[in-house]
Amino acid sequence: MIDVRLLRDDPEAVRASQRARGADEGVVDAVLAADARRRAAMTTSEGLRAEQKALGKQVAQAKGEEKTALLARAKELAEQARGAAAEAEVQGAEYDRLIRSLANVVQGAPPGGEDDFVVLREVGSKPEIESPKDHLELGELLGAIDVERGAKVSGSRFYFLTGVGARLELALLNLAVAKAVEAGFTPMITPTLVKPEVMAGTGFLGEHADEVYRLAADDLYLVGTSEVALAGYHADEILDLSAGPKRYAGWSACYRREAGSHGRDTRGIIRVHQFHKVEMFSFCSLDDAAAEHERLLGWEEEVLQAVEVPYRVIDVAAGDLGSSAARKFDCEGWVPSQGRYRELTSTSNCTTFQARRLSVRERGDDGSTRPVATLNGTLATTRWLVAILENHQLPDGSVRVPEALRPYMGGLEVLTPVS
RNA sequence: GGAGGUGUCGCCUAGUCCGGUCUAUGGCGCCCGCCUGCUAAGCGGGUUUGGGUGUUAAAGCCCAUCGCGGGUUCAAAUCCCGCCACCUCCGCCA
């Protein structure tokens, strides 16, 4: 949810943002009109209510005939007040629906759609591999990935990580947690089922609602990332951020329906319904948010470098941002079998968009409250196994274990094919 | 799944039976001031949150807020219904 004051004071800024996203800018004026109606209805309703309360006090003290007369008047007023309150509620709900339909105001992202990203830098050198095997072939050789049985048990886009595959994922996630702890994050293991208001608060029930698994019988949602639970962690709280941002590293399973991506990335574990992720989440002051965003990106790059995967950093275009994000940087790892970069991390600055919906605030110097900024970023996911396996493969199908992961794999240096 | 209990403005707490005098009591903590070599004590004042109105900004005024949502009533912390969380016990169960 964006700041209604920004909308009133500078509607053109919001229209420009909507244009940059390729979204409907007419909503801006619809919200403004609804806001005016809402406030008018509220003033009427509150005035009547004040009158009613005053009269109520007279009723309490009056006696006999006077009381009877006042009571008659009070009943009439109560009826009017009820009507006005109902009208105010209708207008308020309409305003709420409209303002929640607005995406966050873009901040510095390049204009355009999915293909209009800007490459900020490329890091690491791509390995020279003659006819590289893809991650699934490697995974099967190593006894690390079993998609056939995944499909047997759960359907397409499910898999088992087996043996060294399971160990490799645990090693990767543990490395990520260790890095996070080193950087001062509080590690968290989060719920993966959340209430509707939390899911809505993070902005995932907007245009991407069909990506989310819902358990109708319990009215709960399966999270697509621990960002959801972490954002909700401080809902309805007033935080003290005077000592700096509150930083959490969430470890969780993530669930995605992948509706609308039929036929894309059907091979292997690039696009799956369930995976694991270590996610950074930061609550910080709005003033500090852009700098914090750079820091999150820095930590992502640190882990990518630790596992020795070549990558590039892109500044995601406005039209490809989620509704909560004002700006987003992705790190894309090199995938030799595809000869291209694929998304491995994504860090978003959601400014105050999520915090407003979830009511996460901090206290200003003057004692007033204001919404905080929230940011998130990927520190490691199951998908990284694709890049790790492929970039470190050897001609015989063995895979060199990056040094940083070895301590988490009992010192194992090379994964070798099982006979 | 069943029975009982609890939920009040940071924390503790009064009020709920019997609706209006609740503009929610008191203590602790915190903030401001006074007083006193300093500190402590003492004294006085302030201290939920959201919104509306107003303004250069503010003050002020108004509405809502006693776990959440409904209902009854001229009027609800208080009465009724539903839900949630926590505690105690019973049953069941990886």
Short mmCIF file of C-alpha atoms (C1' of nucleotides) in Angstrom, two decimals:
data_model
loop_
_atom_site.label_atom_id
_atom_site.label_comp_id
_atom_site.label_asym_id
_atom_site.label_seq_id
_atom_site.Cartn_x
_atom_site.Cartn_y
_atom_site.Cartn_z
CA MET A 1 0.00 0.00 0.00
CA ILE A 2 1.38 3.38 -0.92
CA ASP A 3 1.21 6.57 1.14
CA VAL A 4 -2.07 8.35 0.48
CA ARG A 5 -0.38 11.66 1.25
CA LEU A 6 2.03 11.15 -1.62
CA LEU A 7 -0.98 10.44 -3.78
CA ARG A 8 -2.69 13.68 -2.73
CA ASP A 9 0.41 15.88 -2.85
CA ASP A 10 2.03 14.54 -5.97
CA PRO A 11 -0.34 12.34 -7.97
CA GLU A 12 1.82 12.79 -11.08
CA ALA A 13 4.68 10.90 -9.43
CA VAL A 14 2.37 7.94 -8.90
CA ARG A 15 1.00 8.16 -12.44
CA ALA A 16 4.56 8.15 -13.77
CA SER A 17 5.32 5.06 -11.73
CA GLN A 18 2.25 3.29 -13.03
CA ARG A 19 3.29 4.17 -16.59
CA ALA A 20 6.81 2.85 -16.02
CA ARG A 21 5.30 -0.45 -14.91
CA GLY A 22 2.94 -0.53 -17.83
CA ALA A 23 0.07 -0.44 -15.34
CA ASP A 24 -3.18 1.52 -15.40
CA GLU A 25 -2.58 5.12 -14.38
CA GLY A 26 -6.30 5.85 -14.25
CA VAL A 27 -6.39 4.14 -10.88
CA VAL A 28 -4.65 7.17 -9.42
CA ASP A 29 -7.60 9.46 -10.03
CA ALA A 30 -10.05 6.77 -9.00
CA VAL A 31 -8.28 6.50 -5.65
CA LEU A 32 -8.24 10.26 -5.18
CA ALA A 33 -11.96 10.49 -5.88
CA ALA A 34 -12.69 7.59 -3.52
CA ASP A 35 -10.53 9.25 -0.87
CA ALA A 36 -12.56 12.45 -1.12
CA ARG A 37 -15.85 10.53 -0.86
CA ARG A 38 -14.55 8.51 2.04
CA ARG A 39 -13.53 11.60 4.00
CA ALA A 40 -16.78 13.40 3.37
CA ALA A 41 -18.77 10.38 4.52
CA MET A 42 -16.54 10.08 7.56
CA THR A 43 -17.04 13.69 8.57
CA THR A 44 -20.81 13.35 8.35
CA SER A 45 -20.81 10.12 10.30
CA GLU A 46 -18.50 11.33 13.02
CA GLY A 47 -20.47 14.54 13.46
CA LEU A 48 -23.69 12.61 13.98
CA ARG A 49 -21.97 10.24 16.34
CA ALA A 50 -20.66 13.13 18.44
CA GLU A 51 -24.16 14.56 18.64
CA GLN A 52 -25.54 11.19 19.59
CA LYS A 53 -23.04 10.75 22.38
CA ALA A 54 -23.78 14.21 23.78
CA LEU A 55 -27.47 13.49 23.75
CA GLY A 56 -26.89 10.16 25.42
CA LYS A 57 -25.38 11.94 28.39
CA GLN A 58 -28.44 14.13 28.71
CA VAL A 59 -30.66 11.07 28.59
CA ALA A 60 -28.73 9.54 31.47
CA GLN A 61 -29.45 12.52 33.68
CA ALA A 62 -32.96 13.40 32.63
CA LYS A 63 -36.09 12.28 34.47
CA GLY A 64 -39.75 11.76 33.67
CA GLU A 65 -41.32 13.56 30.77
CA GLU A 66 -38.09 15.25 29.78
CA LYS A 67 -36.46 11.87 29.50
CA THR A 68 -39.21 10.52 27.30
CA ALA A 69 -38.80 13.44 24.91
CA LEU A 70 -35.01 13.12 24.80
CA LEU A 71 -35.30 9.39 24.25
CA ALA A 72 -37.47 9.93 21.20
CA ARG A 73 -34.96 12.37 19.75
CA ALA A 74 -32.09 10.02 20.60
CA LYS A 75 -33.71 7.13 18.77
CA GLU A 76 -34.10 9.23 15.69
CA LEU A 77 -30.49 10.38 15.87
CA ALA A 78 -29.26 6.84 16.41
CA GLU A 79 -31.03 5.81 13.24
CA GLN A 80 -29.38 8.61 11.27
CA ALA A 81 -25.98 7.86 12.77
CA ARG A 82 -26.31 4.20 11.85
CA GLY A 83 -27.05 5.10 8.27
CA ALA A 84 -24.17 7.53 8.02
CA ALA A 85 -21.78 5.00 9.56
CA ALA A 86 -22.85 2.38 7.05
CA GLU A 87 -22.25 4.79 4.20
CA ALA A 88 -18.82 5.71 5.60
CA GLU A 89 -17.96 2.05 5.79
CA VAL A 90 -18.96 1.43 2.19
CA GLN A 91 -16.88 4.38 1.00
CA GLY A 92 -13.97 3.32 3.18
CA ALA A 93 -13.99 -0.21 1.81
CA GLU A 94 -14.05 1.04 -1.77
CA TYR A 95 -11.16 3.40 -1.10
CA ASP A 96 -9.24 0.61 0.57
CA ARG A 97 -9.78 -1.76 -2.32
CA LEU A 98 -8.57 0.86 -4.80
CA ILE A 99 -5.49 2.03 -2.94
CA ARG A 100 -4.44 -1.56 -2.33
CA SER A 101 -4.62 -2.20 -6.05
CA LEU A 102 -1.84 0.31 -6.66
CA ALA A 103 1.66 -1.14 -6.92
CA ASN A 104 4.58 0.41 -5.07
CA VAL A 105 6.07 3.57 -6.53
CA VAL A 106 9.07 2.66 -8.65
CA GLN A 107 12.37 4.04 -7.45
CA GLY A 108 15.22 4.18 -9.96
CA ALA A 109 14.38 1.02 -11.88
CA PRO A 110 14.94 1.13 -15.64
CA PRO A 111 11.70 1.64 -17.59
CA GLY A 112 10.26 -1.15 -19.69
CA GLY A 113 9.39 -4.81 -19.39
CA GLU A 114 11.03 -8.13 -18.64
CA ASP A 115 13.70 -7.79 -21.33
CA ASP A 116 14.64 -4.21 -20.52
CA PHE A 117 16.84 -4.97 -17.54
CA VAL A 118 20.23 -3.30 -17.26
CA VAL A 119 23.32 -5.43 -16.65
CA LEU A 120 25.28 -3.84 -13.82
CA ARG A 121 28.27 -6.19 -13.86
CA GLU A 122 29.51 -9.67 -14.67
CA VAL A 123 31.62 -11.45 -12.08
CA GLY A 124 33.78 -14.56 -12.37
CA SER A 125 34.97 -16.37 -15.44
CA LYS A 126 32.81 -18.88 -17.21
CA PRO A 127 34.36 -22.34 -17.22
CA GLU A 128 35.36 -23.81 -20.54
CA ILE A 129 33.66 -27.16 -20.76
CA GLU A 130 33.44 -29.24 -23.88
CA SER A 131 29.89 -30.48 -24.39
CA PRO A 132 28.77 -29.80 -20.84
CA LYS A 133 26.34 -32.21 -19.22
CA ASP A 134 23.29 -30.56 -17.74
CA HIS A 135 22.55 -30.65 -14.03
CA LEU A 136 20.03 -33.47 -14.28
CA GLU A 137 22.38 -35.75 -16.18
CA LEU A 138 25.08 -34.98 -13.63
CA GLY A 139 22.66 -35.37 -10.78
CA GLU A 140 21.58 -38.78 -11.99
CA LEU A 141 25.17 -39.92 -12.57
CA LEU A 142 26.05 -38.86 -9.04
CA GLY A 143 22.94 -40.35 -7.50
CA ALA A 144 22.06 -36.85 -6.35
CA ILE A 145 18.74 -36.07 -8.04
CA ASP A 146 15.79 -38.35 -8.75
CA VAL A 147 13.01 -36.63 -10.68
CA GLU A 148 11.31 -39.83 -11.86
CA ARG A 149 10.45 -40.93 -8.38
CA GLY A 150 9.60 -37.34 -7.50
CA ALA A 151 6.97 -37.44 -10.22
CA LYS A 152 5.80 -40.88 -9.09
CA VAL A 153 5.21 -39.68 -5.57
CA SER A 154 4.05 -36.11 -6.07
CA GLY A 155 3.69 -35.34 -9.77
CA SER A 156 5.61 -33.22 -12.21
CA ARG A 157 8.05 -30.61 -10.91
CA PHE A 158 8.75 -32.67 -7.79
CA TYR A 159 12.02 -34.45 -7.09
CA PHE A 160 14.05 -36.25 -4.50
CA LEU A 161 17.50 -35.05 -3.56
CA THR A 162 19.36 -38.19 -2.69
CA GLY A 163 22.73 -39.00 -1.14
CA VAL A 164 25.28 -36.34 -2.10
CA GLY A 165 22.49 -34.27 -3.59
CA ALA A 166 20.80 -33.95 -0.22
CA ARG A 167 24.15 -33.32 1.42
CA LEU A 168 25.04 -30.67 -1.15
CA GLU A 169 21.82 -28.79 -0.57
CA LEU A 170 22.24 -28.92 3.19
CA ALA A 171 25.84 -27.77 2.81
CA LEU A 172 24.79 -24.85 0.63
CA LEU A 173 22.02 -23.75 2.95
CA ASN A 174 24.27 -24.12 5.98
CA LEU A 175 26.94 -22.04 4.30
CA ALA A 176 24.32 -19.38 3.63
CA VAL A 177 23.15 -19.41 7.25
CA ALA A 178 26.75 -19.20 8.46
CA LYS A 179 27.38 -16.18 6.23
CA ALA A 180 24.19 -14.58 7.46
CA VAL A 181 25.10 -15.09 11.10
CA GLU A 182 28.55 -13.69 10.42
CA ALA A 183 26.87 -10.60 8.94
CA GLY A 184 24.74 -10.16 12.06
CA PHE A 185 21.49 -11.72 10.90
CA THR A 186 19.27 -13.64 13.29
CA PRO A 187 18.65 -17.06 11.78
CA MET A 188 15.00 -18.09 11.75
CA ILE A 189 13.10 -21.23 10.88
CA THR A 190 9.70 -19.94 9.89
CA PRO A 191 6.15 -21.20 9.48
CA THR A 192 5.37 -22.09 5.88
CA LEU A 193 1.62 -21.81 6.32
CA VAL A 194 0.32 -18.31 6.91
CA LYS A 195 -2.97 -16.50 7.36
CA PRO A 196 -4.64 -14.64 4.49
CA GLU A 197 -3.89 -11.21 5.93
CA VAL A 198 -0.18 -11.95 6.12
CA MET A 199 -0.10 -13.30 2.59
CA ALA A 200 -2.03 -10.25 1.41
CA GLY A 201 0.20 -7.95 3.44
CA THR A 202 3.27 -8.96 1.53
CA GLY A 203 1.53 -8.28 -1.76
CA PHE A 204 1.46 -11.83 -3.11
CA LEU A 205 -2.31 -12.00 -3.51
CA GLY A 206 -2.38 -9.34 -6.21
CA GLU A 207 -1.71 -10.23 -9.80
CA HIS A 208 0.27 -13.34 -8.85
CA ALA A 209 -2.40 -14.86 -6.63
CA ASP A 210 -2.65 -17.97 -8.82
CA GLU A 211 1.00 -18.73 -8.04
CA VAL A 212 0.14 -19.40 -4.42
CA TYR A 213 -1.06 -22.68 -2.93
CA ARG A 214 -4.12 -22.27 -0.74
CA LEU A 215 -5.49 -24.72 1.79
CA ALA A 216 -9.18 -23.97 1.52
CA ALA A 217 -10.23 -26.20 4.41
CA ASP A 218 -8.10 -24.19 6.83
CA ASP A 219 -7.99 -20.82 5.07
CA LEU A 220 -4.21 -20.84 5.08
CA TYR A 221 -1.64 -20.25 2.37
CA LEU A 222 1.61 -22.07 1.69
CA VAL A 223 4.40 -19.53 1.40
CA GLY A 224 6.47 -19.17 -1.75
CA THR A 225 9.30 -17.78 0.35
CA SER A 226 10.00 -17.20 4.04
CA GLU A 227 9.81 -13.50 3.21
CA VAL A 228 6.09 -13.82 3.85
CA ALA A 229 6.42 -15.12 7.39
CA LEU A 230 9.29 -12.79 8.18
CA ALA A 231 7.39 -9.74 6.96
CA GLY A 232 4.51 -10.77 9.20
CA TYR A 233 6.80 -11.43 12.15
CA HIS A 234 6.68 -7.82 13.34
CA ALA A 235 3.15 -7.01 12.11
CA ASP A 236 1.31 -4.52 14.33
CA GLU A 237 4.49 -3.66 16.19
CA ILE A 238 6.43 -0.48 16.76
CA LEU A 239 10.11 -1.29 16.35
CA ASP A 240 13.16 0.38 17.80
CA LEU A 241 15.59 0.69 14.90
CA SER A 242 17.88 3.19 16.58
CA ALA A 243 20.64 0.56 16.66
CA GLY A 244 20.23 -0.15 12.94
CA PRO A 245 18.15 -2.51 10.82
CA LYS A 246 16.60 -5.68 12.23
CA ARG A 247 17.95 -8.45 10.04
CA TYR A 248 16.60 -11.98 9.83
CA ALA A 249 17.73 -14.95 7.78
CA GLY A 250 14.79 -17.26 7.22
CA TRP A 251 15.20 -20.92 6.35
CA SER A 252 12.16 -22.57 4.87
CA ALA A 253 10.62 -24.77 2.28
CA CYS A 254 9.01 -22.71 -0.47
CA TYR A 255 5.97 -23.70 -2.50
CA ARG A 256 4.97 -22.38 -5.90
CA ARG A 257 2.19 -23.51 -8.17
CA GLU A 258 4.02 -22.43 -11.32
CA ALA A 259 0.67 -21.85 -12.96
CA GLY A 260 1.11 -20.42 -16.40
CA SER A 261 4.61 -21.76 -16.89
CA HIS A 262 3.61 -25.06 -18.43
CA GLY A 263 6.32 -26.32 -20.69
CA ARG A 264 9.00 -23.95 -19.35
CA ASP A 265 12.03 -25.46 -17.63
CA THR A 266 10.43 -28.85 -17.42
CA ARG A 267 13.75 -30.65 -17.14
CA GLY A 268 15.48 -31.07 -13.81
CA ILE A 269 15.11 -28.86 -10.77
CA ILE A 270 15.26 -25.36 -12.23
CA ARG A 271 11.54 -24.71 -11.84
CA VAL A 272 9.88 -26.84 -9.19
CA HIS A 273 6.86 -26.72 -6.89
CA GLN A 274 8.85 -27.11 -3.72
CA PHE A 275 12.37 -26.11 -2.78
CA HIS A 276 14.41 -24.73 0.09
CA LYS A 277 15.71 -21.26 0.54
CA VAL A 278 17.65 -19.10 2.94
CA GLU A 279 16.25 -15.62 2.68
CA MET A 280 17.48 -12.36 4.12
CA PHE A 281 14.86 -10.00 5.44
CA SER A 282 15.50 -6.54 6.79
CA PHE A 283 13.35 -4.01 8.60
CA CYS A 284 15.03 -0.61 8.41
CA SER A 285 14.33 3.10 8.33
CA LEU A 286 13.18 4.40 4.99
CA ASP A 287 16.18 6.74 4.82
CA ASP A 288 18.49 3.76 5.04
CA ALA A 289 16.60 1.49 2.65
CA ALA A 290 18.53 2.16 -0.57
CA ALA A 291 21.84 1.61 1.22
CA GLU A 292 20.50 -1.53 2.88
CA HIS A 293 19.46 -2.78 -0.53
CA GLU A 294 23.07 -2.49 -1.70
CA ARG A 295 24.23 -4.34 1.41
CA LEU A 296 21.82 -7.22 0.80
CA LEU A 297 23.06 -7.43 -2.78
CA GLY A 298 26.62 -7.49 -1.45
CA TRP A 299 25.89 -10.46 0.83
CA GLU A 300 24.25 -12.33 -2.02
CA GLU A 301 27.32 -11.83 -4.15
CA GLU A 302 29.55 -12.99 -1.32
CA VAL A 303 27.84 -16.35 -1.19
CA LEU A 304 27.80 -16.69 -4.98
CA GLN A 305 31.51 -16.02 -5.03
CA ALA A 306 32.05 -18.49 -2.20
CA VAL A 307 30.53 -21.28 -4.27
CA GLU A 308 32.51 -20.10 -7.29
CA VAL A 309 29.63 -19.62 -9.67
CA PRO A 310 30.07 -16.98 -12.40
CA TYR A 311 27.18 -14.53 -12.36
CA ARG A 312 25.92 -11.20 -13.53
CA VAL A 313 23.91 -8.59 -11.64
CA ILE A 314 20.91 -7.04 -13.32
CA ASP A 315 18.79 -4.03 -12.43
CA VAL A 316 15.29 -5.33 -13.08
CA ALA A 317 13.04 -3.12 -15.22
CA ALA A 318 9.99 -1.43 -13.74
CA GLY A 319 7.53 -3.58 -15.66
CA ASP A 320 9.05 -6.76 -14.25
CA LEU A 321 8.92 -5.73 -10.59
CA GLY A 322 6.56 -7.40 -8.16
CA SER A 323 3.81 -5.12 -6.90
CA SER A 324 5.59 -4.62 -3.55
CA ALA A 325 9.00 -3.73 -4.94
CA ALA A 326 10.25 -0.24 -5.71
CA ARG A 327 13.47 -1.68 -7.08
CA LYS A 328 14.93 -5.12 -7.61
CA PHE A 329 18.36 -6.55 -8.38
CA ASP A 330 18.77 -10.13 -9.54
CA CYS A 331 21.97 -12.15 -9.61
CA GLU A 332 21.93 -14.61 -12.42
CA GLY A 333 24.28 -17.57 -12.36
CA TRP A 334 25.91 -19.02 -15.45
CA VAL A 335 24.39 -22.29 -16.59
CA PRO A 336 26.87 -23.95 -19.03
CA SER A 337 24.40 -26.44 -20.52
CA GLN A 338 22.09 -23.60 -21.52
CA GLY A 339 24.82 -21.13 -22.40
CA ARG A 340 23.02 -18.40 -20.50
CA TYR A 341 22.49 -16.80 -17.15
CA ARG A 342 19.59 -17.92 -14.94
CA GLU A 343 18.18 -16.17 -11.87
CA LEU A 344 19.74 -17.40 -8.61
CA THR A 345 18.99 -14.52 -6.29
CA SER A 346 16.62 -11.62 -6.16
CA THR A 347 16.68 -8.71 -3.76
CA SER A 348 13.84 -6.22 -3.50
CA ASN A 349 13.48 -2.91 -1.76
CA CYS A 350 9.80 -2.73 -0.84
CA THR A 351 10.21 0.64 0.87
CA THR A 352 7.15 1.14 3.12
CA PHE A 353 4.71 -0.78 0.90
CA GLN A 354 4.56 -3.99 2.92
CA ALA A 355 5.05 -2.26 6.26
CA ARG A 356 1.97 -0.11 5.69
CA ARG A 357 -0.19 -3.15 4.99
CA LEU A 358 1.21 -5.08 7.91
CA SER A 359 1.43 -2.08 10.22
CA VAL A 360 5.12 -2.28 11.08
CA ARG A 361 6.30 1.07 12.38
CA GLU A 362 9.12 2.79 14.18
CA ARG A 363 9.18 5.82 16.42
CA GLY A 364 10.61 9.04 15.05
CA ASP A 365 12.74 11.49 17.02
CA ASP A 366 9.67 13.58 17.78
CA GLY A 367 7.86 10.57 19.25
CA SER A 368 5.55 10.07 16.30
CA THR A 369 5.34 6.79 14.44
CA ARG A 370 6.11 6.07 10.80
CA PRO A 371 6.16 2.94 8.66
CA VAL A 372 9.51 1.18 8.28
CA ALA A 373 11.02 -0.09 5.04
CA THR A 374 11.26 -3.81 4.32
CA LEU A 375 13.78 -5.50 2.08
CA ASN A 376 14.45 -9.08 1.15
CA GLY A 377 17.09 -11.02 -0.72
CA THR A 378 18.01 -14.60 -1.54
CA LEU A 379 21.07 -16.09 0.11
CA ALA A 380 20.80 -19.59 -1.33
CA THR A 381 18.18 -21.86 -2.87
CA THR A 382 17.88 -25.35 -4.26
CA ARG A 383 18.19 -23.92 -7.75
CA TRP A 384 21.82 -23.04 -7.01
CA LEU A 385 22.59 -26.75 -7.22
CA VAL A 386 22.05 -26.45 -10.96
CA ALA A 387 24.81 -23.87 -11.31
CA ILE A 388 27.11 -25.57 -8.82
CA LEU A 389 26.88 -28.98 -10.47
CA GLU A 390 27.24 -27.67 -13.99
CA ASN A 391 30.03 -25.15 -13.47
CA HIS A 392 32.17 -27.52 -11.43
CA GLN A 393 31.70 -30.62 -13.56
CA LEU A 394 34.65 -32.61 -14.81
CA PRO A 395 34.79 -34.55 -18.10
CA ASP A 396 33.96 -37.90 -16.47
CA GLY A 397 30.85 -36.55 -14.81
CA SER A 398 32.47 -35.95 -11.44
CA VAL A 399 31.85 -32.62 -9.76
CA ARG A 400 34.38 -30.64 -7.83
CA VAL A 401 33.00 -29.40 -4.50
CA PRO A 402 33.74 -25.68 -4.03
CA GLU A 403 36.06 -25.23 -1.09
CA ALA A 404 33.59 -23.16 0.88
CA LEU A 405 31.14 -26.08 0.90
CA ARG A 406 33.60 -28.78 1.91
CA PRO A 407 33.45 -28.14 5.66
CA TYR A 408 29.72 -28.77 5.45
CA MET A 409 30.23 -32.05 3.58
CA GLY A 410 32.68 -33.73 5.84
CA GLY A 411 35.61 -32.54 3.77
CA LEU A 412 34.39 -34.16 0.57
CA GLU A 413 36.31 -32.64 -2.37
CA VAL A 414 34.83 -34.38 -5.39
CA LEU A 415 31.46 -35.98 -6.04
CA THR A 416 31.98 -39.06 -8.16
CA PRO A 417 29.50 -40.98 -10.29
CA VAL A 418 27.94 -44.01 -8.69
CA SER A 419 28.32 -47.17 -10.72
"C1'" G B 1 -12.05 -33.57 19.78
"C1'" G B 2 -14.19 -32.49 25.08
"C1'" A B 3 -14.51 -29.59 29.98
"C1'" G B 4 -13.09 -25.32 32.68
"C1'" G B 5 -10.37 -20.65 33.19
"C1'" U B 6 -8.04 -16.15 31.33
"C1'" G B 7 -7.53 -11.87 27.66
"C1'" U B 8 -8.16 -3.89 30.05
"C1'" C B 9 -3.89 2.14 27.09
"C1'" G B 10 4.88 -0.65 27.66
"C1'" C B 11 4.42 -4.21 32.31
"C1'" C B 12 1.16 -5.31 36.54
"C1'" U B 13 -3.75 -4.03 37.96
"C1'" A B 14 -9.23 -1.85 39.39
"C1'" G B 15 -13.78 -1.96 36.87
"C1'" U B 16 -17.56 -6.66 34.15
"C1'" C B 17 -22.16 -9.90 38.59
"C1'" C B 18 -26.32 -5.01 38.65
"C1'" G B 19 -25.27 -0.89 31.09
"C1'" G B 20 -25.14 5.83 31.72
"C1'" U B 21 -21.38 9.16 37.28
"C1'" C B 22 -15.45 5.20 32.61
"C1'" U B 23 -13.35 11.38 29.72
"C1'" A B 24 -11.00 3.31 31.91
"C1'" U B 25 -8.50 3.12 38.47
"C1'" G B 26 -3.94 2.59 40.92
"C1'" G B 27 1.22 1.01 40.90
"C1'" C B 28 5.86 0.27 38.17
"C1'" G B 29 8.67 2.04 34.18
"C1'" C B 30 9.60 6.19 31.04
"C1'" C B 31 9.58 11.75 29.78
"C1'" C B 32 9.39 17.07 31.42
"C1'" G B 33 9.69 20.50 35.43
"C1'" C B 34 10.48 21.93 40.74
"C1'" C B 35 13.40 21.14 45.04
"C1'" U B 36 18.10 19.59 47.21
"C1'" G B 37 26.43 20.11 47.05
"C1'" C B 38 25.85 15.36 43.36
"C1'" U B 39 22.88 10.93 43.23
"C1'" A B 40 18.70 8.97 45.56
"C1'" A B 41 14.24 10.41 47.90
"C1'" G B 42 10.20 14.02 47.69
"C1'" C B 43 6.66 17.26 44.92
"C1'" G B 44 3.86 18.69 40.29
"C1'" G B 45 2.64 17.45 35.29
"C1'" G B 46 2.76 14.12 31.10
"C1'" U B 47 2.79 9.05 28.98
"C1'" U B 48 -2.15 3.56 23.83
"C1'" U B 49 -2.79 3.58 18.81
"C1'" G B 50 -5.26 4.83 14.23
"C1'" G B 51 -8.15 8.40 11.72
"C1'" G B 52 -10.89 13.11 10.61
"C1'" U B 53 -10.67 18.43 10.93
"C1'" G B 54 -7.45 22.44 11.29
"C1'" U B 55 -2.47 24.86 10.27
"C1'" U B 56 3.31 27.40 6.88
"C1'" A B 57 3.82 24.24 11.15
"C1'" A B 58 1.23 23.45 15.54
"C1'" A B 59 -2.28 23.89 19.35
"C1'" G B 60 -7.21 22.75 19.63
"C1'" C B 61 -11.66 20.09 18.51
"C1'" C B 62 -13.96 15.43 16.97
"C1'" C B 63 -14.40 9.89 15.96
"C1'" A B 64 -12.73 5.00 16.85
"C1'" U B 65 -9.84 1.77 20.07
"C1'" C B 66 -10.76 -2.67 26.84
"C1'" G B 67 -8.21 -10.11 22.22
"C1'" C B 68 -11.13 -10.07 17.11
"C1'" G B 69 -15.98 -9.86 14.61
"C1'" G B 70 -21.22 -9.45 14.93
"C1'" G B 71 -25.81 -8.37 17.81
"C1'" U B 72 -29.23 -6.04 21.60
"C1'" U B 73 -29.94 -0.81 23.34
"C1'" C B 74 -31.18 6.07 23.06
"C1'" A B 75 -26.44 4.32 25.41
"C1'" A B 76 -21.79 -1.52 25.88
"C1'" A B 77 -15.07 -2.66 28.94
"C1'" U B 78 -19.92 -4.21 31.25
"C1'" C B 79 -25.50 -7.98 28.32
"C1'" C B 80 -25.99 -11.87 24.04
"C1'" C B 81 -23.76 -14.82 19.81
"C1'" G B 82 -19.51 -16.45 16.92
"C1'" C B 83 -14.25 -16.69 16.49
"C1'" C B 84 -8.97 -16.41 18.01
"C1'" A B 85 -4.86 -16.88 21.46
"C1'" C B 86 -2.96 -18.60 26.07
"C1'" C B 87 -3.37 -21.70 30.71
"C1'" U B 88 -5.28 -26.30 33.41
"C1'" C B 89 -7.33 -31.08 32.84
"C1'" C B 90 -9.43 -35.33 29.78
"C1'" G B 91 -9.33 -38.06 25.13
"C1'" C B 92 -6.69 -39.20 20.61
"C1'" C B 93 -2.13 -39.23 17.88
"C1'" A B 94 2.79 -39.24 14.13
#
